[in-house]
Coordinates of N, CA, C and O and ligand atoms in Angstrom, one line a residue:
M25 N 0.2 37.9 -5.9 CA -0.4 36.7 -5.2 C 0.2 35.4 -5.8 O 0.4 35.3 -7.0
I26 N 0.5 34.5 -4.9 CA 1.0 33.2 -5.3 C -0.2 32.3 -5.6 O -1.2 32.3 -4.9
R27 N -0.2 31.6 -6.8 CA -1.3 30.8 -7.3 C -0.9 29.4 -7.3 O 0.2 29.1 -7.8
F28 N -1.8 28.5 -6.8 CA -1.5 27.1 -7.0 C -2.7 26.3 -7.6 O -3.8 26.7 -7.5
G29 N -2.3 25.2 -8.2 CA -3.3 24.3 -8.8 C -3.4 23.0 -8.0 O -2.4 22.7 -7.3
V30 N -4.5 22.4 -8.0 CA -4.7 21.2 -7.2 C -5.2 20.0 -8.1 O -6.0 20.2 -8.9
L31 N -4.5 18.9 -7.9 CA -4.9 17.7 -8.7 C -5.4 16.6 -7.7 O -4.7 16.4 -6.7
G32 N -6.6 16.0 -8.0 CA -7.1 15.0 -7.1 C -8.0 14.0 -7.8 O -8.6 14.4 -8.8
S33 N -8.1 12.8 -7.2 CA -8.9 11.8 -7.9 C -10.1 11.4 -7.0 O -10.9 10.6 -7.5
G34 N -10.2 11.9 -5.8 CA -11.2 11.3 -4.9 C -12.1 12.3 -4.3 O -12.5 13.3 -5.0
K35 N -12.4 12.1 -3.0 CA -13.5 12.9 -2.4 C -13.0 14.4 -2.1 O -13.9 15.3 -2.0
G36 N -11.8 14.6 -1.9 CA -11.3 15.9 -1.9 C -11.3 16.6 -0.5 O -11.3 17.8 -0.4
S37 N -11.2 15.8 0.5 CA -11.2 16.4 1.9 C -10.0 17.2 2.1 O -10.1 18.2 2.8
N38 N -8.9 16.8 1.6 CA -7.7 17.7 1.8 C -7.8 19.0 1.0 O -7.4 20.0 1.4
F39 N -8.4 18.9 -0.2 CA -8.6 20.1 -1.0 C -9.6 21.0 -0.2 O -9.4 22.2 -0.1
R40 N -10.6 20.5 0.5 CA -11.5 21.3 1.2 C -10.8 22.0 2.4 O -11.0 23.2 2.6
A41 N -9.9 21.3 3.0 CA -9.1 21.9 4.1 C -8.3 23.0 3.6 O -8.2 24.1 4.2
L42 N -7.7 22.8 2.4 CA -6.9 23.9 1.8 C -7.7 25.1 1.4 O -7.4 26.2 1.7
A43 N -8.8 24.8 0.7 CA -9.7 25.9 0.2 C -10.2 26.7 1.4 O -10.3 27.9 1.4
E44 N -10.6 26.0 2.5 CA -11.1 26.8 3.7 C -9.9 27.6 4.3 O -10.2 28.7 4.7
A45 N -8.8 27.0 4.4 CA -7.6 27.7 5.0 C -7.3 29.0 4.2 O -6.8 30.0 4.7
F46 N -7.4 28.9 2.9 CA -6.9 30.0 2.0 C -8.0 30.9 1.6 O -7.8 32.0 1.0
Q47 N -9.3 30.6 1.9 CA -10.4 31.4 1.3 C -10.6 32.7 2.0 O -11.2 33.6 1.4
T48 N -10.0 32.9 3.2 CA -10.2 34.2 3.9 C -9.6 35.3 3.1 O -10.0 36.5 3.3
G49 N -8.6 35.0 2.2 CA -8.0 36.1 1.5 C -6.9 36.8 2.3 O -6.2 37.7 1.8
V50 N -6.8 36.4 3.6 CA -5.8 37.0 4.5 C -4.4 36.6 4.0 O -3.5 37.4 4.0
L51 N -4.3 35.4 3.4 CA -3.1 34.9 2.9 C -2.9 35.3 1.5 O -3.8 35.3 0.7
D52 N -1.6 35.5 1.1 CA -1.4 35.9 -0.2 C -1.1 34.7 -1.1 O -0.2 34.7 -1.9
A53 N -2.0 33.7 -1.0 CA -1.9 32.5 -1.9 C -3.3 32.0 -2.1 O -4.1 32.1 -1.2
Q54 N -3.6 31.4 -3.2 CA -4.9 30.9 -3.5 C -4.9 29.7 -4.4 O -4.0 29.7 -5.4
P55 N -5.8 28.7 -4.2 CA -5.9 27.7 -5.2 C -6.8 28.3 -6.3 O -7.8 28.8 -6.1
V56 N -6.3 28.2 -7.6 CA -6.9 28.8 -8.7 C -7.5 27.9 -9.7 O -8.3 28.3 -10.6
I57 N -7.1 26.6 -9.6 CA -7.7 25.6 -10.5 C -7.6 24.2 -9.9 O -6.7 23.9 -9.1
V58 N -8.6 23.4 -10.2 CA -8.7 22.0 -9.7 C -8.8 21.1 -10.9 O -9.7 21.3 -11.7
L59 N -8.0 20.1 -10.9 CA -8.0 19.1 -12.1 C -8.2 17.7 -11.5 O -7.6 17.4 -10.5
S60 N -9.0 16.9 -12.2 CA -9.2 15.5 -11.8 C -9.1 14.6 -13.0 O -9.6 14.9 -14.1
D61 N -8.6 13.4 -12.8 CA -8.6 12.3 -13.8 C -9.8 11.5 -13.6 O -10.0 10.5 -14.3
V62 N -10.7 11.8 -12.7 CA -12.0 11.0 -12.4 C -13.1 12.0 -12.7 O -13.3 13.0 -12.0
E63 N -14.0 11.6 -13.7 CA -15.0 12.6 -14.2 C -15.9 13.0 -13.1 O -16.3 14.2 -13.0
H64 N -16.4 12.1 -12.2 CA -17.4 12.5 -11.2 C -16.8 12.6 -9.8 O -17.5 12.3 -8.8
A65 N -15.5 12.9 -9.7 CA -14.8 12.9 -8.4 C -15.4 14.0 -7.5 O -15.8 15.1 -8.0
G66 N -15.5 13.7 -6.2 CA -16.0 14.7 -5.3 C -15.2 16.0 -5.3 O -15.8 17.0 -5.0
I67 N -13.9 15.9 -5.5 CA -13.1 17.1 -5.5 C -13.6 18.1 -6.5 O -13.5 19.3 -6.3
L68 N -14.1 17.6 -7.7 CA -14.7 18.6 -8.7 C -15.9 19.3 -8.2 O -16.1 20.5 -8.4
D69 N -16.8 18.5 -7.5 CA -18.0 19.1 -6.9 C -17.6 20.2 -5.9 O -18.2 21.2 -5.8
L70 N -16.6 19.8 -5.1 CA -16.2 20.8 -4.0 C -15.6 22.0 -4.7 O -15.9 23.2 -4.2
A71 N -14.8 21.9 -5.8 CA -14.3 23.0 -6.4 C -15.4 24.0 -6.9 O -15.3 25.2 -6.8
R72 N -16.5 23.4 -7.4 CA -17.6 24.2 -7.9 C -18.3 24.9 -6.7 O -18.6 26.1 -6.8
T73 N -18.3 24.2 -5.6 CA -18.9 24.9 -4.4 C -18.1 26.1 -4.0 O -18.6 27.1 -3.6
F74 N -16.7 25.9 -4.1 CA -15.9 27.0 -3.7 C -15.7 28.0 -4.9 O -14.9 29.0 -4.8
E75 N -16.3 27.7 -6.0 CA -16.3 28.6 -7.2 C -14.8 28.8 -7.7 O -14.4 29.8 -8.0
I76 N -14.1 27.6 -7.7 CA -12.8 27.6 -8.2 C -12.9 26.8 -9.6 O -13.5 25.7 -9.6
P77 N -12.3 27.4 -10.7 CA -12.4 26.7 -11.9 C -11.9 25.2 -11.8 O -10.9 25.0 -11.2
C78 N -12.6 24.3 -12.5 CA -12.2 22.9 -12.4 C -12.4 22.2 -13.7 O -13.3 22.6 -14.5
H79 N -11.6 21.1 -14.0 CA -11.8 20.4 -15.2 C -11.5 18.9 -14.9 O -10.6 18.6 -14.1
F80 N -12.2 18.1 -15.7 CA -11.9 16.7 -15.8 C -10.9 16.5 -17.0 O -11.2 17.1 -18.0
V81 N -9.8 15.8 -16.8 CA -8.9 15.5 -17.9 C -8.9 14.0 -18.1 O -8.5 13.2 -17.2
A82 N -9.4 13.5 -19.2 CA -9.5 12.1 -19.5 C -8.1 11.5 -19.4 O -7.2 11.9 -20.1
P83 N -8.0 10.4 -18.6 CA -6.6 9.9 -18.3 C -5.9 9.1 -19.4 O -4.7 8.9 -19.4
G84 N -6.7 8.6 -20.4 CA -6.1 7.7 -21.4 C -6.1 6.2 -20.9 O -6.8 5.9 -19.9
P85 N -5.4 5.4 -21.6 CA -5.6 3.9 -21.4 C -4.9 3.3 -20.2 O -5.2 2.2 -19.8
Y86 N -4.0 4.0 -19.5 CA -3.3 3.4 -18.4 C -4.0 3.6 -17.1 O -4.7 4.5 -16.9
R87 N -3.7 2.7 -16.1 CA -4.3 2.7 -14.8 C -3.5 3.5 -13.8 O -4.1 4.2 -12.9
T88 N -2.2 3.5 -13.9 CA -1.4 4.1 -12.9 C -0.8 5.5 -13.3 O -0.1 6.1 -12.4
K89 N -0.9 5.9 -14.5 CA -0.4 7.1 -14.9 C -1.3 7.7 -16.0 O -2.1 7.0 -16.6
M90 N -1.2 9.0 -16.2 CA -1.9 9.7 -17.3 C -1.2 9.3 -18.6 O 0.0 9.1 -18.6
S91 N -1.9 9.3 -19.8 CA -1.2 9.2 -21.0 C -0.4 10.4 -21.2 O -0.7 11.5 -20.6
P92 N 0.7 10.4 -22.0 CA 1.5 11.6 -22.2 C 0.6 12.8 -22.7 O 0.8 13.9 -22.2
E93 N -0.3 12.5 -23.6 CA -1.2 13.6 -24.1 C -2.0 14.2 -23.0 O -2.2 15.4 -22.9
A94 N -2.5 13.3 -22.1 CA -3.4 13.9 -21.0 C -2.5 14.7 -20.0 O -2.9 15.7 -19.5
E95 N -1.3 14.2 -19.8 CA -0.4 15.0 -18.8 C 0.0 16.3 -19.5 O 0.0 17.4 -18.8
I96 N 0.2 16.3 -20.8 CA 0.5 17.6 -21.4 C -0.7 18.6 -21.4 O -0.5 19.8 -21.2
E97 N -1.9 18.0 -21.4 CA -3.1 18.8 -21.3 C -3.2 19.4 -19.9 O -3.6 20.6 -19.7
I98 N -2.8 18.6 -18.9 CA -2.8 19.1 -17.5 C -1.8 20.3 -17.4 O -2.1 21.3 -16.8
V99 N -0.6 20.1 -18.0 CA 0.4 21.2 -17.9 C -0.2 22.4 -18.6 O 0.0 23.6 -18.1
R100 N -0.9 22.3 -19.7 CA -1.4 23.4 -20.4 C -2.4 24.2 -19.6 O -2.4 25.4 -19.4
L101 N -3.3 23.4 -18.9 CA -4.3 24.0 -18.1 C -3.7 24.7 -16.9 O -4.1 25.8 -16.5
L102 N -2.7 24.1 -16.3 CA -2.0 24.7 -15.1 C -1.3 26.0 -15.6 O -1.3 27.0 -14.9
R103 N -0.6 26.0 -16.7 CA 0.1 27.2 -17.2 C -0.9 28.3 -17.6 O -0.7 29.4 -17.3
D104 N -2.0 27.9 -18.2 CA -3.0 28.9 -18.6 C -3.6 29.6 -17.3 O -3.9 30.8 -17.3
A105 N -3.6 28.8 -16.2 CA -4.1 29.4 -14.9 C -3.0 30.1 -14.2 O -3.2 30.6 -13.1
Q106 N -1.8 30.1 -14.8 CA -0.7 30.8 -14.2 C -0.3 30.4 -12.8 O -0.1 31.3 -11.9
V107 N -0.3 29.1 -12.6 CA 0.0 28.6 -11.2 C 1.5 28.7 -11.0 O 2.3 28.5 -11.9
D108 N 1.9 29.0 -9.7 CA 3.3 29.0 -9.3 C 3.7 27.6 -8.8 O 4.9 27.3 -8.9
F109 N 2.8 26.8 -8.3 CA 3.1 25.5 -7.9 C 1.9 24.6 -7.9 O 0.8 25.1 -8.1
V110 N 2.1 23.3 -7.6 CA 1.0 22.3 -7.8 C 0.9 21.5 -6.5 O 1.9 21.1 -6.0
V111 N -0.3 21.2 -6.1 CA -0.6 20.5 -4.9 C -1.4 19.2 -5.3 O -2.5 19.3 -5.9
L112 N -0.8 18.1 -5.0 CA -1.6 16.8 -5.2 C -2.4 16.5 -3.9 O -1.8 16.5 -2.8
A113 N -3.7 16.3 -4.1 CA -4.5 16.0 -2.9 C -5.3 14.8 -3.2 O -6.4 14.9 -3.8
G114 N -4.8 13.6 -2.9 CA -5.4 12.4 -3.3 C -5.4 12.1 -4.8 O -6.4 11.5 -5.3
Y115 N -4.4 12.4 -5.4 CA -4.2 12.2 -6.9 C -3.6 10.8 -7.0 O -2.4 10.6 -6.5
M116 N -4.3 9.9 -7.7 CA -3.9 8.5 -7.6 C -3.0 8.0 -8.8 O -3.0 6.8 -9.1
R117 N -2.4 8.9 -9.4 CA -1.5 8.5 -10.6 C -0.1 9.0 -10.4 O 0.1 10.0 -9.7
V118 N 0.9 8.2 -10.9 CA 2.3 8.6 -10.8 C 2.5 9.8 -11.8 O 2.0 9.8 -12.9
I119 N 3.2 10.8 -11.3 CA 3.5 12.0 -12.1 C 4.7 11.7 -13.0 O 5.7 11.1 -12.6
K120 N 4.6 12.0 -14.3 CA 5.6 11.7 -15.3 C 6.3 13.0 -15.8 O 6.0 14.1 -15.3
E121 N 7.2 12.8 -16.8 CA 8.1 13.9 -17.2 C 7.3 15.2 -17.5 O 7.8 16.3 -17.1
P122 N 6.3 15.2 -18.3 CA 5.7 16.5 -18.7 C 5.4 17.4 -17.6 O 5.8 18.6 -17.6
L123 N 4.8 16.8 -16.5 CA 4.4 17.7 -15.4 C 5.6 17.9 -14.5 O 5.8 19.0 -14.0
L124 N 6.5 16.9 -14.3 CA 7.7 17.1 -13.4 C 8.6 18.2 -14.0 O 9.1 19.0 -13.3
N125 N 8.7 18.1 -15.4 CA 9.6 19.1 -16.0 C 9.0 20.5 -16.1 O 9.8 21.5 -16.1
A126 N 7.7 20.6 -16.1 CA 7.0 21.9 -16.1 C 7.1 22.6 -14.8 O 7.1 23.8 -14.7
F127 N 7.1 21.8 -13.7 CA 7.1 22.5 -12.3 C 8.2 21.8 -11.5 O 7.9 21.2 -10.4
P128 N 9.5 21.9 -11.8 CA 10.5 21.2 -11.1 C 10.6 21.7 -9.6 O 10.7 22.9 -9.4
G129 N 10.6 20.8 -8.7 CA 10.6 21.2 -7.3 C 9.4 22.0 -6.8 O 9.5 22.6 -5.7
R130 N 8.4 22.0 -7.6 CA 7.2 22.8 -7.2 C 5.9 21.9 -7.3 O 4.8 22.4 -7.6
I131 N 6.0 20.6 -7.0 CA 4.8 19.8 -6.9 C 4.9 19.1 -5.5 O 5.9 18.5 -5.1
L132 N 3.8 19.3 -4.7 CA 3.7 18.8 -3.3 C 2.7 17.7 -3.3 O 1.7 17.7 -4.0
N133 N 3.0 16.7 -2.4 CA 2.0 15.6 -2.2 C 1.8 15.4 -0.7 O 2.7 15.7 0.1
I134 N 0.7 14.8 -0.3 CA 0.5 14.3 1.0 C 0.3 12.9 1.0 O -0.5 12.3 0.2
H135 N 1.0 12.2 1.9 CA 0.9 10.7 1.9 C 0.6 10.3 3.3 O 1.2 10.8 4.3
P136 N -0.3 9.3 3.5 CA -0.8 8.9 4.8 C 0.1 7.9 5.6 O -0.4 6.9 6.1
S137 N 1.4 8.3 5.7 CA 2.3 7.5 6.5 C 3.4 8.4 6.9 O 3.6 9.5 6.4
L138 N 4.2 7.9 7.9 CA 5.4 8.6 8.2 C 6.5 8.1 7.3 O 7.2 7.2 7.6
L139 N 6.6 8.7 6.1 CA 7.6 8.3 5.1 C 9.0 8.4 5.8 O 9.2 9.3 6.6
P140 N 9.9 7.5 5.4 CA 9.9 6.6 4.3 C 9.1 5.3 4.6 O 9.2 4.4 3.7
A141 N 8.5 5.2 5.7 CA 7.7 3.9 6.0 C 6.5 3.9 5.1 O 5.8 4.9 4.9
F142 N 6.1 2.7 4.7 CA 4.8 2.5 4.0 C 4.5 3.4 2.8 O 3.5 4.1 2.8
R143 N 5.4 3.3 1.8 CA 5.1 3.9 0.6 C 3.9 3.2 -0.1 O 3.6 2.1 0.2
G144 N 3.3 3.8 -1.1 CA 2.4 3.2 -2.0 C 0.9 3.2 -1.4 O 0.6 4.1 -0.6
L145 N 0.1 2.3 -1.9 CA -1.3 2.3 -1.6 C -1.7 1.9 -0.2 O -1.0 1.1 0.4
E146 N -2.8 2.5 0.3 CA -3.4 2.1 1.6 C -2.3 2.0 2.7 O -2.2 1.0 3.4
A147 N -1.6 3.1 2.8 CA -0.5 3.1 3.8 C -1.0 2.8 5.3 O -0.3 2.3 6.1
W148 N -2.2 3.3 5.5 CA -2.8 3.1 6.9 C -3.0 1.6 7.1 O -2.7 1.2 8.3
R149 N -3.4 0.9 6.1 CA -3.6 -0.6 6.3 C -2.2 -1.3 6.5 O -2.1 -2.1 7.3
Q150 N -1.2 -0.8 5.7 CA 0.1 -1.4 5.9 C 0.6 -1.2 7.3 O 1.2 -2.0 7.9
A151 N 0.3 0.0 7.9 CA 0.7 0.3 9.3 C 0.0 -0.6 10.3 O 0.7 -1.1 11.2
V152 N -1.3 -0.8 10.1 CA -2.0 -1.7 11.1 C -1.5 -3.1 10.9 O -1.2 -3.8 11.9
E153 N -1.3 -3.5 9.7 CA -0.8 -4.9 9.5 C 0.6 -5.1 10.0 O 1.0 -6.2 10.5
A154 N 1.4 -4.1 10.0 CA 2.8 -4.2 10.5 C 2.9 -4.1 12.0 O 3.9 -4.4 12.6
G155 N 1.8 -3.7 12.6 CA 1.7 -3.6 14.1 C 2.6 -2.5 14.7 O 3.0 -2.6 15.8
V156 N 2.8 -1.4 13.9 CA 3.6 -0.3 14.5 C 2.7 0.5 15.5 O 1.5 0.4 15.5
S157 N 3.4 1.2 16.4 CA 2.7 1.9 17.5 C 2.4 3.4 17.1 O 1.7 4.1 17.8
E158 N 3.0 3.8 16.0 CA 2.9 5.2 15.6 C 2.7 5.3 14.1 O 3.3 4.6 13.3
A159 N 1.8 6.2 13.7 CA 1.5 6.4 12.3 C 1.4 7.9 12.0 O 1.9 8.7 12.9
G160 N 0.9 8.3 10.9 CA 0.9 9.8 10.7 C 0.8 10.1 9.2 O 0.3 9.3 8.4
C161 N 1.2 11.3 8.8 CA 1.2 11.7 7.4 C 2.4 12.6 7.1 O 3.0 13.2 8.0
T162 N 2.7 12.6 5.8 CA 3.9 13.3 5.4 C 3.6 14.2 4.2 O 2.9 13.7 3.3
V163 N 4.0 15.4 4.2 CA 4.0 16.3 3.0 C 5.4 16.3 2.4 O 6.4 16.5 3.1
H164 N 5.5 16.0 1.1 CA 6.8 15.9 0.5 C 6.8 16.5 -0.9 O 5.7 16.6 -1.6
L165 N 7.9 16.9 -1.4 CA 8.0 17.3 -2.8 C 7.9 16.0 -3.7 O 8.4 14.9 -3.3
V166 N 7.4 16.1 -4.9 CA 7.2 15.0 -5.8 C 8.4 14.9 -6.7 O 8.8 15.9 -7.3
D167 N 9.0 13.7 -6.8 CA 10.0 13.5 -7.8 C 9.6 12.3 -8.7 O 8.4 11.9 -8.6
A168 N 10.5 11.7 -9.4 CA 10.1 10.7 -10.4 C 9.7 9.3 -9.7 O 9.1 8.5 -10.3
G169 N 10.0 9.2 -8.4 CA 9.7 8.0 -7.7 C 8.3 8.0 -7.1 O 7.6 9.0 -7.3
V170 N 7.9 7.0 -6.4 CA 6.6 6.9 -5.7 C 6.8 7.2 -4.3 O 7.4 6.4 -3.5
D171 N 6.3 8.4 -3.8 CA 6.4 8.8 -2.4 C 7.9 8.9 -1.9 O 8.2 8.4 -0.8
T172 N 8.8 9.4 -2.8 CA 10.2 9.4 -2.4 C 10.8 10.8 -2.3 O 11.9 10.9 -1.8
G173 N 10.1 11.9 -2.6 CA 10.8 13.2 -2.7 C 11.1 13.8 -1.3 O 10.7 13.2 -0.2
T174 N 11.8 14.9 -1.3 CA 12.2 15.6 -0.1 C 11.0 15.9 0.9 O 9.9 16.4 0.4
I175 N 11.2 15.5 2.1 CA 10.1 15.7 3.1 C 10.0 17.1 3.6 O 11.0 17.7 4.0
L176 N 8.8 17.7 3.5 CA 8.6 19.1 4.0 C 8.0 19.2 5.4 O 8.2 20.2 6.1
G177 N 7.3 18.1 5.8 CA 6.7 18.2 7.1 C 5.9 16.9 7.4 O 5.5 16.2 6.5
Q178 N 5.8 16.5 8.7 CA 5.1 15.3 9.1 C 4.3 15.6 10.4 O 4.6 16.5 11.2
S179 N 3.2 14.9 10.5 CA 2.4 14.8 11.8 C 2.4 13.4 12.2 O 2.1 12.5 11.4
R180 N 2.5 13.2 13.5 CA 2.6 11.8 14.1 C 1.3 11.6 14.9 O 0.9 12.5 15.7
I181 N 0.7 10.4 14.8 CA -0.4 10.1 15.7 C -0.1 8.6 16.2 O 0.5 7.8 15.5
P182 N -0.6 8.3 17.4 CA -0.5 6.9 17.9 C -1.4 6.0 17.2 O -2.5 6.4 16.8
V183 N -1.0 4.8 17.0 CA -1.9 3.7 16.6 C -2.5 3.1 17.9 O -1.7 2.7 18.8
L184 N -3.8 3.1 18.0 CA -4.4 2.6 19.2 C -4.6 1.1 19.2 O -4.7 0.5 18.1
P185 N -4.7 0.4 20.3 CA -4.7 -1.1 20.3 C -5.9 -1.6 19.5 O -5.8 -2.7 18.9
D186 N -7.0 -0.9 19.5 CA -8.2 -1.4 18.8 C -8.4 -0.8 17.4 O -9.4 -0.9 16.8
D187 N -7.4 -0.1 16.9 CA -7.5 0.5 15.6 C -7.7 -0.5 14.5 O -7.0 -1.6 14.5
T188 N -8.6 -0.2 13.6 CA -8.7 -1.0 12.3 C -8.0 -0.1 11.3 O -7.7 1.1 11.5
A189 N -7.9 -0.6 10.1 CA -7.3 0.2 9.0 C -8.2 1.4 8.8 O -7.7 2.6 8.6
E190 N -9.5 1.3 8.9 CA -10.5 2.4 8.7 C -10.4 3.4 9.8 O -10.4 4.6 9.5
S191 N -10.3 3.0 11.0 CA -10.3 4.0 12.1 C -9.0 4.7 12.1 O -9.0 6.0 12.3
L192 N -7.9 4.0 11.8 CA -6.6 4.7 11.7 C -6.6 5.7 10.6 O -6.2 6.9 10.7
H193 N -7.2 5.3 9.4 CA -7.2 6.2 8.3 C -8.0 7.5 8.6 O -7.6 8.6 8.3
A194 N -9.1 7.3 9.3 CA -9.9 8.5 9.7 C -9.1 9.5 10.5 O -9.2 10.7 10.3
R195 N -8.3 8.9 11.5 CA -7.6 9.8 12.4 C -6.4 10.4 11.6 O -6.0 11.6 11.9
I196 N -5.8 9.7 10.7 CA -4.7 10.2 9.9 C -5.3 11.4 9.1 O -4.6 12.4 8.9
Q197 N -6.5 11.3 8.5 CA -7.0 12.3 7.7 C -7.2 13.6 8.5 O -7.0 14.7 8.0
V198 N -7.6 13.5 9.8 CA -7.8 14.7 10.6 C -6.4 15.4 10.7 O -6.3 16.6 10.6
A199 N -5.4 14.6 10.9 CA -4.0 15.2 11.0 C -3.6 15.8 9.6 O -3.0 16.9 9.6
E200 N -4.0 15.1 8.5 CA -3.7 15.7 7.2 C -4.3 17.1 7.0 O -3.6 18.0 6.5
H201 N -5.5 17.2 7.5 CA -6.2 18.5 7.2 C -5.6 19.7 8.0 O -5.9 20.8 7.7
E202 N -4.9 19.4 9.0 CA -4.1 20.4 9.8 C -2.8 20.6 9.1 O -2.3 21.7 8.9
L203 N -2.1 19.5 8.8 CA -0.7 19.6 8.3 C -0.6 20.2 6.9 O 0.2 21.1 6.6
Y204 N -1.5 19.8 6.0 CA -1.3 20.2 4.6 C -1.5 21.7 4.4 O -0.6 22.4 3.8
P205 N -2.5 22.4 4.9 CA -2.6 23.8 4.8 C -1.4 24.5 5.4 O -0.9 25.5 4.8
R206 N -0.9 24.0 6.5 CA 0.3 24.6 7.2 C 1.5 24.6 6.3 O 2.2 25.6 6.1
I207 N 1.8 23.4 5.7 CA 3.0 23.3 4.9 C 2.8 24.0 3.5 O 3.8 24.6 3.0
V208 N 1.6 24.0 3.0 CA 1.4 24.7 1.7 C 1.6 26.2 1.9 O 2.2 26.9 1.1
R209 N 1.1 26.7 3.1 CA 1.3 28.1 3.4 C 2.8 28.4 3.5 O 3.3 29.4 3.0
E210 N 3.6 27.6 4.2 CA 5.0 27.8 4.3 C 5.7 27.8 2.9 O 6.5 28.6 2.7
F211 N 5.3 26.9 2.1 CA 5.9 26.8 0.8 C 5.5 28.0 0.0 O 6.4 28.6 -0.7
A212 N 4.3 28.5 0.0 CA 3.9 29.7 -0.7 C 4.7 30.9 -0.1 O 5.1 31.8 -0.9
D213 N 4.9 30.9 1.2 CA 5.6 32.1 1.8 C 7.1 32.1 1.2 O 7.6 33.1 1.0
H214 N 7.7 30.9 1.1 CA 9.0 30.8 0.6 C 9.1 31.3 -0.9 O 10.0 32.1 -1.2
L215 N 8.1 30.9 -1.7 CA 8.1 31.4 -3.1 C 7.9 32.9 -3.1 O 8.5 33.6 -3.9
Q216 N 7.0 33.4 -2.3 CA 6.7 34.8 -2.2 C 8.0 35.6 -1.8 O 8.2 36.7 -2.4
A217 N 8.7 35.0 -0.9 CA 10.0 35.7 -0.5 C 11.1 35.5 -1.5 O 12.2 36.0 -1.3
G218 N 10.9 34.8 -2.6 CA 11.9 34.5 -3.6 C 13.0 33.6 -3.1 O 14.1 33.7 -3.7
E219 N 12.7 32.7 -2.2 CA 13.7 31.8 -1.7 C 13.8 30.6 -2.5 O 12.9 30.2 -3.2
Ligands
LIG290 C1 -5.4 11.1 1.6 O1 -5.4 10.1 2.7 C2 -4.0 11.3 1.2 O2 -3.0 11.1 2.1 C3 -3.8 10.3 0.1 O3 -5.1 10.2 -0.5 C4 -6.1 10.6 0.4 C5 -6.9 11.6 -0.2 O4 -8.1 11.9 0.5 N1 -2.7 10.8 -0.8 P1 -9.0 13.1 0.1 O5 -9.5 13.0 -1.3 O6 -8.2 14.4 0.3 O7 -10.1 13.1 1.1

């Protein structure tokens, strides 16, 4: 079985979509551990609901990245759980060398824009403010940059004339919950096939 770990900082709706997609056991891949840098994050409550082992890892003094010690602890937990790859689901910190080097080419992220447009925070708000007619979400491999790695898949949705940042974000999230399980499944299939 292919095993993956999930990292998230927030409410965990993408993790929920993944857990539901993979819980049937029909697929030969499973989320086996959930880690968060936020002690009371919704994603940890969801992991308990799905009976998937989960841990809070104290992030250390920085706001945008884990301390090196904390990231090394994340790597240790992922290795102990024998994960084959890592899925970021609303994880709000930049990934640094310890994790990148431990899982090269094996960390996936979902970003709420049609990359390369609107990297960084609140991409849905950036899209509304830029007045674009189309938005969406992107699953990509994680590299040392912010939202820069190889694109694995995208979903496109129209921006409606009366969209606010919030209404657009809500519709992007619906698209995310379909896209992410599909791309994670494809990625797991490739690993399974030894590609
Ligand atoms: C999603 O919009 C995702 O694109 C971004 O962070 C948000 C996470 O939401 N990376 P959730 O915690 O999965 O609900």
